[in-house]
Amino acid sequence: MFVKILMKHGQFKIFSQSRYFSNRNMLKLKDRGMFQDIFPDNAANVVTDIFNSGYQTVYAGFDPTANSLHVGNLLVLFNLLHWQRGGHKTIAVIGGGTAKIGDPSGRNTEREQLSRLSIDDNIVGVCENIETVFRNHEKYLWNEKDPLIPLRIVNNESWYSQMNAIELIAGAGRYMRMGTLMSRTSVQNRLQSQAGMSFTEFSYQLFQAYDWLHLFKTYGCSFQIGGSDQMGNIMSGHELISKACEKPVYGLTLPLITTEMGDKFGKSAGNAVWLSSDKTSSFTFYQFWMRHPDSEVEKYLKMFTFDSLGAISDLMRQHREKPELRLPQKRLAEQVTLLVHGKEGLIKAQRATRALYEGSISALGQIDAKDVSSLFGGATIVEVLPEAGQSILELAMKVGCFPTKEDAVRIICAGGFYINQQKASNPSEVININVHRLENNISLLRVGKKNYYLVKWLS
Ligand code: YSA
C-alpha cells in the first residue's frame, strides 16, 4: 500500500505505507506510561484496528492563560510528537476563544478574566513554544529519511468569531444533557466548594466539545488527547459528536506530571518550569531534569525522550553499576533540553553546569557576563579599569567584597577568597590581566562559599 505526501516544493512523493507507518499503534505508548485512560472504556481493541488501517487525525488543546507552556503541557506535546512519528496527522488547538471562558478542570476557584491584550500576547508565546518543539524535534531527533506530516496549529477563536451565540446554544447545546454536564468532576468539585461556579465556566465543556465537532467535520479528527484533568471535557465532545454525527470518536488521557510530593506541575500550582527561556533559562530547565531522583528517572526517560525501552533499560543497568555518574539524569536533561531549547540552548546549559558545579574556568570564560551574574545568584557586576600593579587586595576593595581592609586581609589570608573559582590567599599578589581576565572579559570573585562579585574589565 502506498501514500502520497505533498512535499515542500509542491510535488508529491510516494511512500510505501508499511514503511512510513512502521509504529503507528499509539496504544503501545501505554508501555511508556504515556496513557492513563481511553474513552469510551471498551474501545482499546477497536482502536488498535483503526490505527493499523491507516493514518488518523488527533488533536490536543492548549489555553493561552500564560505567555509560555510548562513541562506539564510538554508531556502532551511529546504525545503528539509520537503520533506524528507514527505517520498520523496532528493538530494543536490554541484556545484563543476558550481562554476567555476559563477551563474549571482541576481548579477550585474561578479564573480571573484575562484581557484581550494579554491573551494575544500569550497566544504568540504558546505558538512559539509549540513551533520550536516541533522544529527541534524534526531537526535533532527525527533520524528517518521519511518526512513528517507537519503539525497544524489552529486558534479556536477563528471559528467562534464567525459564529453567533444562538447558533452554538440552539445547535450543539441541544445535544448536551444537563445531568451529564452536571456530573463532571470539574463541576461537582466547584458546586460543593464555597466558591461555587459561574455559568461562564460551567459552559466551558460545550466549547471544548464543539471544537472537536468542528475539527471532526473539517479535518476528520477522531482522536483527542489531554491530561487526565481533561477527561470530562473530552467525554462531552464524545457525547456531542456521537449524537450530532453518529460517528465513533475516541479520547485518550495522559497522567498528570507531579512533584515528588504529588502536586501537579503547572501555573496554578505556582511551581511551573516554563518552556520559554525568558521565564526559565535553559540552564535552570536542564538542572530541573538533572535533579530527578533515581526512583523517578526511568519513568521520565520513557515519557520525555524518544529512546527505545530497550535502550532505557540498558542505561538503567549501567546506572545501577555506577550511580554516581548519574547517566540517566544526564541523558534525560540533554534530550529534553535539546527538544525545547535546541542545540544552542543545550550547549549553554551544559557550559553553565560545568562552570557552576565543576568549577570549569574554560566554561566560565565562554558565558555571557549577564548570564554569569544570574548563574551566580545575581552577582553584582562592577566595571573596573585595569591598572598596572593593582593587587588582589586593592581589586577586592574596589569591587566592594569586604567592609574594611582588615577584614579583607584576614579573610584572604585564611583562604576564603577566590578569583575565577581558584583560591587567592596572598592579598599583595598583583593582578595579571592576561591570567585573571577570562575570554568573556570578566573575572569572577567569591568570598566564602557563595558571595559572588563580577568584575567587568574596561578597556
Ligand atoms: C483543549 C481542547 C480544546 O478544544 C480547547 C482548549 C483546550 C485546552 C484545555 N481545556 C486546557 O485548559 N488545557 S491547559 O491549557 O490547561 O493544558 C494543556 C494540556 O496540558 C492539557 O491537556 C492538560 O491536561 C495538560 N497538562 C497541564 N498540566 C499538566 C498536563 N499534563 C500532564 N501533567 C501536567 N502537570
Coordinates of C-alpha atoms and ligand atoms in Angstrom, one line a residue:
M1 CA 0.0 0.0 0.0
F2 CA 1.3 3.5 -0.9
V3 CA 0.6 7.0 0.3
K4 CA 1.1 10.3 -1.5
I5 CA 2.6 13.2 0.5
L6 CA 2.9 16.8 -0.7
M7 CA 6.5 17.9 -0.4
K8 CA 7.7 21.5 0.4
H9 CA 8.4 22.2 -3.3
G10 CA 4.8 21.3 -4.3
Q11 CA 5.4 17.9 -5.8
F12 CA 4.0 14.6 -4.5
K13 CA 6.2 11.9 -3.2
I14 CA 5.0 8.3 -2.9
F15 CA 5.9 6.4 0.2
S16 CA 5.4 2.7 1.0
Q17 CA 2.7 2.9 3.7
S18 CA 4.1 -0.1 5.6
R19 CA 7.5 1.6 6.0
Y20 CA 6.2 5.1 6.7
F21 CA 3.7 3.9 9.3
S22 CA 6.1 1.4 10.9
N23 CA 4.9 2.2 14.5
R24 CA 1.5 3.7 14.3
N25 CA -0.3 1.8 17.1
M26 CA -0.4 4.6 19.6
L27 CA -1.8 2.3 22.3
K28 CA 1.8 0.9 22.5
L29 CA 2.6 4.2 24.3
K30 CA 0.9 2.7 27.3
D31 CA 4.2 0.8 27.9
R32 CA 5.9 4.2 28.2
G33 CA 3.4 5.3 30.8
M34 CA 2.0 7.8 28.3
F35 CA -1.6 6.9 28.6
Q36 CA -3.9 6.7 31.6
D37 CA -7.3 6.1 30.2
I38 CA -9.1 5.6 26.9
F39 CA -12.7 6.7 26.3
P40 CA -15.1 5.0 25.6
D41 CA -13.9 2.3 28.1
N42 CA -14.2 -0.6 25.8
A43 CA -12.5 1.0 22.8
A44 CA -9.0 -0.5 23.1
N45 CA -9.4 -3.3 20.6
V46 CA -11.3 -1.3 18.1
V47 CA -8.8 1.5 18.2
T48 CA -5.8 -0.8 17.6
D49 CA -7.6 -2.0 14.4
I50 CA -8.2 1.6 13.4
F51 CA -4.6 2.5 13.9
N52 CA -3.5 -0.4 11.8
S53 CA -5.9 0.6 9.0
G54 CA -4.2 3.9 8.2
Y55 CA -3.3 7.3 9.5
Q56 CA -5.6 9.1 11.9
T57 CA -6.0 12.7 12.9
V58 CA -5.5 13.6 16.6
Y59 CA -5.7 16.9 18.4
A60 CA -4.8 18.4 21.8
G61 CA -5.7 21.9 23.0
F62 CA -3.8 24.5 25.0
D63 CA -5.4 27.5 26.5
P64 CA -3.2 30.6 26.4
T65 CA -3.5 31.6 30.0
A66 CA 0.2 32.4 30.3
N67 CA 2.8 33.5 27.7
S68 CA 4.6 30.2 27.8
L69 CA 3.7 26.5 28.2
H70 CA 5.3 24.5 31.0
V71 CA 6.7 21.0 31.5
G72 CA 3.2 19.5 32.3
N73 CA 2.0 20.7 28.9
L74 CA 5.2 19.3 27.4
L75 CA 4.0 15.7 28.1
V76 CA 1.0 16.4 25.8
L77 CA 3.4 17.8 23.1
F78 CA 5.6 14.6 23.4
N79 CA 2.5 12.5 22.9
L80 CA 1.5 14.5 19.8
L81 CA 5.1 14.0 18.5
H82 CA 4.7 10.2 18.9
W83 CA 1.6 10.4 16.8
Q84 CA 3.5 12.4 14.2
R85 CA 6.3 9.9 14.2
G86 CA 3.8 7.1 13.7
G87 CA 2.6 8.8 10.5
H88 CA -0.6 10.3 11.9
K89 CA -1.9 13.9 11.4
T90 CA -1.6 16.1 14.4
I91 CA -3.4 19.3 15.3
A92 CA -2.7 21.7 18.2
V93 CA -5.6 23.9 19.1
I94 CA -4.7 27.2 20.7
G95 CA -7.7 28.2 22.8
G96 CA -7.8 31.9 22.0
G97 CA -11.6 31.7 22.4
T98 CA -11.8 29.3 25.3
A99 CA -9.2 31.2 27.3
K100 CA -11.8 33.9 27.6
I101 CA -14.2 31.4 29.2
G102 CA -11.8 29.7 31.6
D103 CA -11.5 25.9 32.0
P104 CA -12.7 24.9 35.5
S105 CA -10.9 21.5 35.3
G106 CA -8.6 20.9 38.2
R107 CA -9.3 24.3 39.8
N108 CA -11.1 25.1 43.0
T109 CA -11.6 28.8 42.3
E110 CA -12.9 30.9 39.3
R111 CA -10.2 32.1 36.9
E112 CA -9.5 35.8 36.7
Q113 CA -10.7 37.2 33.4
L114 CA -7.8 37.8 31.0
S115 CA -7.6 40.9 29.0
R116 CA -7.7 40.8 25.2
L117 CA -4.1 42.2 25.1
S118 CA -2.7 39.5 27.4
I119 CA -4.5 36.7 25.6
D120 CA -3.0 38.0 22.3
D121 CA 0.4 38.1 23.9
N122 CA 0.0 34.6 25.4
I123 CA -1.0 33.2 22.0
V124 CA 2.3 34.4 20.5
G125 CA 4.3 32.8 23.3
V126 CA 2.4 29.5 23.3
C127 CA 2.6 29.2 19.4
E128 CA 6.3 29.9 19.6
N129 CA 6.8 27.1 22.1
I130 CA 4.9 24.6 20.1
E131 CA 6.6 25.5 16.8
T132 CA 10.0 25.4 18.4
V133 CA 9.4 22.0 19.9
F134 CA 8.2 20.5 16.6
R135 CA 11.0 22.2 14.7
N136 CA 13.7 21.0 17.1
H137 CA 12.2 17.5 17.1
E138 CA 12.5 17.3 13.3
K139 CA 15.9 18.9 13.2
Y140 CA 17.6 16.9 16.0
L141 CA 15.5 13.9 17.0
W142 CA 14.0 12.6 13.8
N143 CA 16.5 10.4 12.1
E144 CA 14.4 8.7 9.5
K145 CA 14.5 9.6 5.8
D146 CA 10.8 9.9 5.5
P147 CA 9.4 13.4 6.1
L148 CA 7.0 14.0 9.0
I149 CA 3.4 15.3 8.3
P150 CA 3.6 18.9 9.6
L151 CA 1.6 19.8 12.7
R152 CA -1.4 22.0 12.1
I153 CA -1.9 24.8 14.6
V154 CA -5.3 26.4 14.8
N155 CA -6.9 29.0 17.1
N156 CA -10.4 28.2 18.2
E157 CA -11.3 31.9 18.1
S158 CA -11.2 31.6 14.3
W159 CA -14.4 29.7 14.3
Y160 CA -16.1 31.3 17.4
S161 CA -15.6 34.8 15.9
Q162 CA -17.6 33.7 12.9
M163 CA -20.5 32.3 15.0
N164 CA -23.3 33.8 17.0
A165 CA -24.4 32.7 20.4
I166 CA -27.8 31.4 19.2
E167 CA -26.1 29.1 16.7
L168 CA -24.0 27.4 19.5
I169 CA -26.7 27.1 22.1
A170 CA -29.5 26.2 19.8
G171 CA -27.3 23.9 17.8
A172 CA -24.6 22.0 19.8
G173 CA -26.2 22.8 23.1
R174 CA -29.3 20.8 22.3
Y175 CA -27.3 17.6 22.2
M176 CA -25.9 18.0 25.6
R177 CA -27.8 16.6 28.6
M178 CA -27.8 18.7 31.8
G179 CA -27.5 15.6 34.0
T180 CA -24.2 14.6 32.3
L181 CA -22.8 18.1 32.2
M182 CA -23.6 18.5 35.9
S183 CA -21.9 15.2 36.8
R184 CA -18.4 16.2 35.7
T185 CA -15.8 16.2 38.5
S186 CA -14.8 19.8 37.5
V187 CA -18.4 20.9 38.1
Q188 CA -19.2 18.8 41.1
N189 CA -16.0 19.9 42.9
R190 CA -16.9 23.6 42.4
L191 CA -20.5 23.3 43.3
Q192 CA -19.5 21.6 46.5
S193 CA -17.0 24.4 47.3
Q194 CA -17.7 27.8 48.8
A195 CA -16.5 29.5 45.6
G196 CA -19.3 28.0 43.5
M197 CA -19.3 28.4 39.8
S198 CA -20.3 30.9 37.2
F199 CA -22.4 30.0 34.2
T200 CA -19.4 31.1 32.0
E201 CA -17.1 28.4 33.4
F202 CA -19.9 25.9 33.5
S203 CA -20.3 26.4 29.8
Y204 CA -16.6 25.6 29.1
Q205 CA -17.4 21.9 28.3
L206 CA -19.7 22.9 25.5
F207 CA -17.0 24.9 23.8
Q208 CA -14.3 22.2 24.0
A209 CA -17.0 19.7 22.8
Y210 CA -17.8 22.0 19.9
D211 CA -14.1 22.4 19.0
W212 CA -13.8 18.6 18.5
L213 CA -17.0 18.6 16.4
H214 CA -15.6 21.3 14.3
L215 CA -12.3 19.5 13.8
F216 CA -14.1 16.2 13.1
K217 CA -16.1 17.8 10.4
T218 CA -13.3 19.9 8.9
Y219 CA -10.3 17.5 9.2
G220 CA -11.8 14.1 10.1
C221 CA -10.2 14.4 13.6
S222 CA -11.4 11.3 15.5
F223 CA -9.0 11.4 18.4
Q224 CA -8.4 13.9 21.2
I225 CA -5.7 13.7 23.8
G226 CA -5.2 15.6 27.0
G227 CA -4.0 15.3 30.6
S228 CA -6.3 13.3 32.9
D229 CA -7.9 16.6 34.1
Q230 CA -9.4 16.9 30.6
M231 CA -11.4 13.7 30.7
G232 CA -14.8 15.4 31.5
N233 CA -14.3 17.8 28.6
I234 CA -13.3 15.0 26.2
M235 CA -16.3 13.0 27.3
S236 CA -18.6 15.9 26.4
G237 CA -17.1 16.1 23.0
H238 CA -17.6 12.4 22.5
E239 CA -21.3 12.8 23.5
L240 CA -21.8 15.7 21.1
I241 CA -20.2 14.0 18.1
S242 CA -21.9 10.7 18.7
K243 CA -25.3 12.4 18.8
A244 CA -24.7 15.0 16.1
C245 CA -22.9 12.8 13.6
E246 CA -23.5 9.3 14.8
K247 CA -19.8 8.6 14.3
P248 CA -17.3 7.0 16.7
V249 CA -14.5 9.2 18.2
Y250 CA -12.0 8.4 20.9
G251 CA -10.4 10.2 23.8
L252 CA -7.0 9.3 25.4
T253 CA -5.8 10.8 28.6
L254 CA -2.3 11.2 29.9
P255 CA -1.2 11.0 33.6
L256 CA -0.5 14.4 35.2
I257 CA 3.1 15.1 35.9
T258 CA 3.5 15.9 39.6
T259 CA 6.3 16.9 42.0
E260 CA 7.8 14.3 44.3
M261 CA 5.2 15.5 46.9
G262 CA 2.4 14.6 44.4
D263 CA 1.4 18.2 43.5
K264 CA 0.5 18.7 39.8
F265 CA 3.1 20.8 37.9
G266 CA 1.5 23.9 36.5
K267 CA 0.8 27.5 36.5
S268 CA -2.0 27.4 39.1
A269 CA 0.1 25.4 41.4
G270 CA 2.8 28.1 41.2
N271 CA 5.6 25.6 40.6
A272 CA 5.8 25.7 36.8
V273 CA 9.0 25.1 34.9
W274 CA 8.4 27.0 31.7
L275 CA 9.4 26.3 28.2
S276 CA 10.3 29.9 27.2
S277 CA 13.8 30.8 28.1
D278 CA 12.7 34.2 29.2
K279 CA 10.9 32.6 32.1
T280 CA 13.1 29.6 32.8
S281 CA 16.6 29.7 31.5
S282 CA 17.9 26.7 29.6
F283 CA 20.3 26.1 32.5
T284 CA 17.5 26.0 35.1
F285 CA 15.5 23.9 32.8
Y286 CA 18.4 21.4 32.3
Q287 CA 19.0 21.3 36.1
F288 CA 15.3 20.6 36.7
W289 CA 15.7 17.3 34.8
M290 CA 19.2 16.6 36.2
R291 CA 17.7 16.8 39.7
H292 CA 15.2 13.9 39.2
P293 CA 15.8 11.3 41.8
D294 CA 16.8 7.7 40.9
S295 CA 13.3 6.5 41.8
E296 CA 11.7 8.7 39.1
V297 CA 14.2 9.0 36.3
E298 CA 13.3 5.8 34.4
K299 CA 9.6 6.9 34.3
Y300 CA 10.6 10.3 32.9
L301 CA 13.1 8.8 30.4
K302 CA 10.1 6.8 29.0
M303 CA 7.9 9.9 28.8
F304 CA 10.3 12.7 27.9
T305 CA 12.7 11.0 25.4
F306 CA 12.3 9.0 22.3
D307 CA 14.9 6.4 23.4
S308 CA 13.7 2.9 22.9
L309 CA 12.5 1.0 26.0
G310 CA 15.5 -1.4 25.5
A311 CA 18.0 1.5 25.4
I312 CA 16.4 2.9 28.6
S313 CA 16.7 -0.4 30.5
D314 CA 20.3 -0.7 29.4
L315 CA 21.0 2.7 30.7
M316 CA 19.3 1.9 34.0
R317 CA 21.5 -1.2 34.2
Q318 CA 24.7 0.9 33.8
H319 CA 23.3 3.3 36.4
R320 CA 22.9 0.6 39.0
E321 CA 26.6 -0.2 38.5
K322 CA 27.8 3.4 38.7
P323 CA 25.1 5.5 40.2
E324 CA 27.5 8.4 40.9
L325 CA 27.8 9.1 37.2
R326 CA 24.0 10.0 37.0
L327 CA 23.9 8.8 33.4
P328 CA 20.1 8.5 33.2
Q329 CA 19.6 12.0 34.6
K330 CA 22.2 13.4 32.1
R331 CA 20.5 11.7 29.2
L332 CA 17.1 13.0 30.3
A333 CA 18.3 16.5 30.8
E334 CA 20.2 16.5 27.5
Q335 CA 17.3 15.1 25.4
V336 CA 14.6 17.4 26.8
T337 CA 16.7 20.5 26.7
L338 CA 17.7 19.7 23.1
L339 CA 14.0 19.5 22.2
V340 CA 12.9 22.6 24.0
H341 CA 16.0 24.9 23.6
G342 CA 17.7 23.5 20.6
K343 CA 21.4 22.7 20.3
E344 CA 22.5 26.2 21.3
G345 CA 20.4 26.2 24.5
L346 CA 21.7 22.8 25.4
I347 CA 25.4 23.9 25.0
K348 CA 24.6 27.0 27.1
A349 CA 23.1 24.9 29.8
Q350 CA 25.9 22.3 29.9
R351 CA 28.5 25.1 29.9
A352 CA 26.8 26.8 32.9
T353 CA 26.6 23.4 34.6
R354 CA 30.4 22.9 34.2
A355 CA 31.1 26.4 35.4
L356 CA 28.9 26.3 38.4
Y357 CA 29.2 22.7 39.6
E358 CA 32.5 21.5 38.2
G359 CA 34.5 24.8 38.6
S360 CA 35.4 24.8 34.9
I361 CA 37.3 28.0 34.1
S362 CA 37.2 27.5 30.4
A363 CA 33.4 27.0 30.6
L364 CA 33.1 30.1 32.7
G365 CA 35.0 32.1 30.2
Q366 CA 32.5 31.3 27.4
I367 CA 29.4 32.5 29.2
D368 CA 27.9 35.9 28.6
A369 CA 28.7 38.3 31.5
K370 CA 25.0 38.9 32.2
D371 CA 24.3 35.1 32.3
V372 CA 27.3 34.6 34.7
S373 CA 25.7 37.1 37.0
S374 CA 22.3 35.4 37.1
L375 CA 24.0 32.0 37.3
F376 CA 25.9 33.1 40.4
G377 CA 22.8 34.3 42.3
G378 CA 22.6 37.7 40.7
A379 CA 26.2 38.6 41.5
T380 CA 26.8 42.4 41.4
I381 CA 28.6 43.5 38.2
V382 CA 31.3 46.1 38.8
E383 CA 33.2 47.8 35.9
V384 CA 37.0 48.1 36.7
L385 CA 39.8 49.7 34.7
P386 CA 42.9 47.5 34.7
E387 CA 45.8 49.3 36.4
A388 CA 49.4 48.3 36.4
G389 CA 50.5 46.9 39.7
Q390 CA 46.9 46.5 41.1
S391 CA 46.9 44.0 43.9
I392 CA 44.3 41.4 44.8
L393 CA 43.5 43.4 48.0
E394 CA 43.0 46.7 46.0
L395 CA 40.8 44.9 43.5
A396 CA 38.7 43.3 46.2
M397 CA 38.2 46.6 48.0
K398 CA 37.3 48.4 44.7
V399 CA 34.7 45.9 44.0
G400 CA 33.2 46.1 47.5
C401 CA 33.9 42.5 48.6
F402 CA 34.8 43.5 52.1
P403 CA 33.6 46.2 54.5
T404 CA 37.2 47.0 55.8
K405 CA 40.8 46.4 54.7
E406 CA 41.4 44.5 57.9
D407 CA 38.5 42.1 57.2
A408 CA 39.8 41.7 53.6
V409 CA 43.4 40.8 54.7
R410 CA 42.1 38.4 57.4
I411 CA 39.7 36.5 55.1
I412 CA 42.0 36.4 52.1
C413 CA 44.9 35.1 54.2
A414 CA 42.6 32.5 55.7
G415 CA 41.8 31.1 52.2
G416 CA 38.3 32.5 52.0
F417 CA 38.7 34.5 48.7
Y418 CA 38.6 33.1 45.2
I419 CA 39.3 34.5 41.7
N420 CA 37.6 32.5 38.9
Q421 CA 37.0 29.7 41.4
Q422 CA 40.7 29.5 42.3
K423 CA 41.8 30.2 45.8
A424 CA 43.8 33.6 46.0
S425 CA 45.3 33.8 49.5
N426 CA 48.0 36.4 49.0
P427 CA 46.5 39.9 49.3
S428 CA 49.5 41.6 47.8
E429 CA 49.7 39.4 44.7
V430 CA 49.5 41.6 41.6
I431 CA 46.6 41.1 39.3
N432 CA 47.8 39.7 36.0
I433 CA 45.2 40.7 33.4
N434 CA 46.3 38.1 31.0
V435 CA 45.7 35.3 33.5
H436 CA 42.8 36.7 35.6
R437 CA 40.7 38.2 32.8
L438 CA 38.7 35.4 31.1
E439 CA 37.8 35.2 27.4
N440 CA 34.5 36.9 28.1
N441 CA 36.3 39.9 29.6
I442 CA 35.2 39.1 33.2
S443 CA 36.7 37.9 36.4
L444 CA 34.5 36.1 39.0
L445 CA 35.3 37.0 42.6
R446 CA 34.0 34.9 45.5
V447 CA 34.1 35.5 49.2
G448 CA 33.4 32.4 51.3
K449 CA 31.1 29.8 49.9
K450 CA 28.6 31.8 47.9
N451 CA 29.1 35.6 47.8
Y452 CA 29.9 36.4 44.2
Y453 CA 31.0 39.6 42.6
L454 CA 31.6 40.0 38.9
V455 CA 34.4 42.3 37.5
K456 CA 33.8 43.5 34.0
W457 CA 37.1 44.8 32.7
L458 CA 37.1 48.2 30.9
S459 CA 39.5 48.7 28.1
Ligands
YSA1 C1 -8.5 21.7 24.9 C2 -9.3 21.4 23.8 C3 -9.9 22.5 23.2 O1 -10.7 22.2 22.1 C4 -9.8 23.8 23.5 C5 -9.0 24.1 24.6 C6 -8.3 23.1 25.3 C7 -7.4 23.4 26.5 C8 -7.8 22.7 27.8 N1 -9.2 22.9 28.2 C9 -6.9 23.3 28.8 O2 -7.2 24.2 29.5 N2 -5.7 22.8 28.8 S1 -4.5 23.6 29.5 O3 -4.1 24.7 28.7 O4 -4.7 23.8 30.9 O5 -3.3 22.5 29.4 C10 -2.9 22.0 28.2 C11 -2.8 20.5 28.3 O6 -1.7 20.2 29.2 C12 -4.0 19.8 28.8 O7 -4.2 18.5 28.1 C13 -3.6 19.5 30.3 O8 -4.3 18.4 30.8 C14 -2.1 19.2 30.1 N3 -1.4 19.4 31.4 C15 -1.4 20.5 32.2 N4 -0.6 20.3 33.3 C16 -0.2 19.0 33.2 C17 -0.7 18.5 31.9 N5 -0.4 17.2 31.5 C18 0.4 16.5 32.3 N6 0.9 16.9 33.5 C19 0.6 18.2 34.0 N7 1.1 18.6 35.1

